[in-house]
Amino acid sequence: MSVLEVWNRALSAVNARGRLTSLTDRTPEQEVCSEWYTLARDIIQTAAWWPACKSLARLAEVSEADEEWTEGDPEPGYQFAFALPADFLHPWHLTDYSRFSLSFSSTLSRVIISTNTENPILVYARRNEAPAQWTTGHYEATVHALAYKIANPLTGRQSLADRSFQQAKMILDEEQARAANMIEPDPRPAVPWLAARGVQSFATSRYFYPFGSLAGLGANAG
């Protein structure tokens, strides 16, 4: 699997006339695929827990809460603020499942994550640009998301765009349901050696950041 194959599969899905021999072909098909591919890829990668995108990182602290809040501090109600990983695309949860919040700090010129966990490890989606590493569902959802965006510019047929959107949504619904079934309903017990110290290794309620959605694709290009 390759980016070129994703593009050609999307072109086939909407019955476009041409196919591509490279990512730099000077054709209308290449132009429209190039315009919409990155958006479609990234939206799909935020919409389910794809193995090729899942990553973990211990976060670096950037500020702590003071008595009086100032810009650059953690959000009110949180004690610590941390920088996000360089390859960050979308958060899933902290390893202790505690609540957190994302916000943009103009003082720091970056998005920060605020939490009450002192030394957090974030489970998150990283951007993965290598289709050969994707699962079949990940690959097919990306194909149909791209097909949705290119259908009208290349064919003028809204019905083809709608069909591709529904196919991408069906794959994501299945992946999201699978992830939900993997989430335990009750907190896991403390790690034994931590429990012996009186430390609870998991929060009493488990916080997961919401999935992304195909709404990010916006209105179909026409």
XYZ file of C-alpha atoms in Angstrom:
222
model
C 0.000 0.000 0.000
C 1.184 3.501 -0.832
C -0.149 7.053 -1.036
C -0.378 6.652 -4.817
C -2.543 3.564 -4.344
C -4.801 5.450 -1.928
C -5.265 8.187 -4.515
C -5.990 5.755 -7.346
C -8.410 3.747 -5.187
C -10.261 6.984 -4.390
C -10.365 7.892 -8.077
C -11.760 4.457 -8.863
C -14.382 4.794 -6.111
C -15.855 7.876 -7.792
C -15.507 6.546 -11.353
C -13.048 9.276 -12.311
C -11.724 9.033 -15.854
C -7.995 9.111 -15.196
C -5.556 7.241 -12.969
C -2.179 8.443 -11.715
C 1.278 7.056 -12.393
C 2.920 9.288 -9.783
C 2.028 11.832 -7.102
C 3.318 14.609 -9.353
C 1.365 13.910 -12.559
C 0.161 17.186 -14.034
C -3.506 16.244 -14.320
C -6.789 17.428 -12.776
C -6.954 14.126 -10.858
C -3.546 14.743 -9.285
C -4.432 18.319 -8.379
C -7.636 17.464 -6.568
C -6.155 14.451 -4.762
C -3.183 16.539 -3.668
C -5.504 19.277 -2.423
C -7.651 17.039 -0.207
C -5.511 14.047 0.771
C -3.802 15.460 3.867
C -7.098 16.657 5.328
C -8.808 13.313 4.687
C -5.874 11.328 6.100
C -5.599 13.373 9.291
C -9.339 13.342 9.985
C -9.458 9.568 9.668
C -6.477 9.239 12.004
C -8.271 11.220 14.722
C -11.513 9.266 14.394
C -10.478 5.816 15.696
C -7.737 4.111 17.678
C -5.649 2.902 14.750
C -2.656 0.775 15.826
C -0.311 2.543 13.392
C -1.088 5.895 14.996
C -1.171 4.967 18.680
C 1.771 6.334 20.637
C 2.761 7.181 24.223
C 4.902 9.996 25.592
C 5.851 11.323 29.005
C 4.968 15.016 28.898
C 7.272 17.925 29.701
C 5.926 20.446 32.195
C 5.644 24.072 31.070
C 3.909 25.707 34.053
C 2.196 25.185 37.401
C -0.842 26.896 38.869
C -0.357 30.047 40.968
C -2.781 31.611 43.414
C -3.807 34.128 40.774
C -4.246 32.797 37.240
C -2.254 34.436 34.442
C -2.012 33.531 30.765
C 0.344 30.599 30.310
C -0.735 28.940 33.565
C -2.712 25.684 33.556
C -6.419 26.162 33.005
C -8.284 27.110 36.212
C -9.068 23.939 38.146
C -5.873 22.207 37.059
C -2.487 22.181 38.783
C -0.055 21.483 35.942
C 0.371 22.349 32.256
C 2.457 20.313 29.819
C 3.725 20.536 26.263
C 2.364 18.102 23.705
C 4.620 15.706 21.750
C 6.075 16.996 18.488
C 4.207 14.340 16.467
C 0.917 14.853 18.321
C -2.282 14.673 16.270
C -5.094 13.780 18.718
C -5.255 12.817 22.410
C -6.815 9.596 23.690
C -6.176 9.392 27.437
C -3.594 9.679 30.187
C -2.281 6.381 31.492
C -3.890 7.076 34.887
C -7.164 7.960 33.082
C -7.440 11.308 34.885
C -9.251 14.260 33.313
C -7.368 16.816 31.252
C -8.073 19.755 28.965
C -6.413 21.191 25.864
C -6.088 24.919 25.239
C -3.946 27.344 23.275
C -1.523 29.509 25.258
C -0.670 32.744 23.472
C 2.168 33.320 25.944
C 3.760 29.986 25.052
C 2.540 30.064 21.404
C 1.433 26.437 21.594
C -1.393 24.156 22.602
C -0.943 22.896 26.161
C -2.543 20.097 28.123
C -3.714 20.916 31.663
C -4.146 18.171 34.256
C -3.812 17.443 37.953
C -1.495 14.501 37.273
C 2.028 15.517 38.261
C 4.062 13.359 35.875
C 1.652 12.270 33.124
C 2.078 9.872 30.233
C -0.235 10.614 27.314
C -1.665 7.980 24.985
C -2.321 9.779 21.719
C -2.599 9.525 17.959
C 0.493 10.503 16.024
C 0.307 11.385 12.363
C 1.301 8.303 10.347
C 2.088 9.034 6.700
C 2.956 5.444 5.706
C -0.070 3.549 4.335
C 1.932 0.309 4.371
C 1.696 0.416 8.180
C -2.082 0.914 8.288
C -4.714 -1.744 8.956
C -7.199 -2.557 6.206
C -9.924 -0.524 7.904
C -7.609 2.451 8.326
C -6.668 2.260 4.640
C -10.228 1.850 3.341
C -11.602 4.661 5.524
C -8.923 7.005 4.165
C -9.723 5.999 0.587
C -13.425 6.755 1.038
C -12.811 10.009 2.924
C -10.646 11.200 0.030
C -13.198 9.953 -2.497
C -15.856 12.028 -0.743
C -13.840 15.210 -1.257
C -12.865 14.592 -4.888
C -16.170 13.265 -6.239
C -17.821 16.573 -7.098
C -14.763 18.356 -8.505
C -14.025 15.442 -10.856
C -17.452 14.062 -11.700
C -20.081 16.522 -10.480
C -22.026 13.592 -9.023
C -23.150 14.204 -5.461
C -24.481 10.655 -5.210
C -20.931 9.290 -5.526
C -19.723 11.673 -2.835
C -22.559 10.652 -0.524
C -21.830 6.962 -1.080
C -18.166 7.414 -0.208
C -19.032 9.405 2.898
C -21.351 6.652 4.125
C -18.743 3.963 3.444
C -16.111 5.871 5.437
C -18.613 6.444 8.241
C -19.535 2.755 8.365
C -15.880 1.760 8.801
C -15.355 4.359 11.525
C -18.531 3.338 13.352
C -17.263 -0.250 13.446
C -13.803 0.792 14.681
C -15.225 3.106 17.334
C -17.566 0.371 18.563
C -14.661 -2.051 18.747
C -12.665 0.436 20.812
C -15.616 1.022 23.135
C -15.915 -2.709 23.736
C -12.243 -2.801 24.735
C -12.727 -0.199 27.468
C -13.273 -1.838 30.842
C -16.392 -0.530 32.647
C -14.649 -0.353 36.040
C -11.205 0.986 36.957
C -8.439 -1.593 36.915
C -6.903 -2.416 40.303
C -3.749 -0.741 41.449
C -0.418 -2.221 40.397
C 0.540 -4.447 43.370
C 3.812 -2.743 44.275
C 2.080 0.653 44.124
C -0.860 -0.608 46.161
C 1.575 -1.719 48.865
C 2.626 1.928 49.126
C -0.979 3.056 49.327
C -0.919 4.524 45.835
C -3.958 4.206 43.551
C -2.550 3.585 40.057
C -5.793 4.453 38.205
C -8.350 7.194 38.625
C -11.704 6.288 40.185
C -13.402 7.520 37.019
C -11.749 6.973 33.651
C -11.529 9.862 31.235
C -11.165 9.342 27.472
C -10.945 12.191 24.984
C -13.732 12.092 22.374
C -13.127 10.613 18.938
C -12.801 12.910 15.970
C -15.453 12.732 13.281
C -16.042 13.067 9.549
C -17.649 16.448 10.250
C -14.124 17.816 9.927
C -14.235 17.102 6.214
C -16.742 19.931 5.853
C -19.134 20.430 2.975
C -18.229 18.465 -0.111
C -16.220 20.468 -2.617
C -18.191 21.339 -5.688
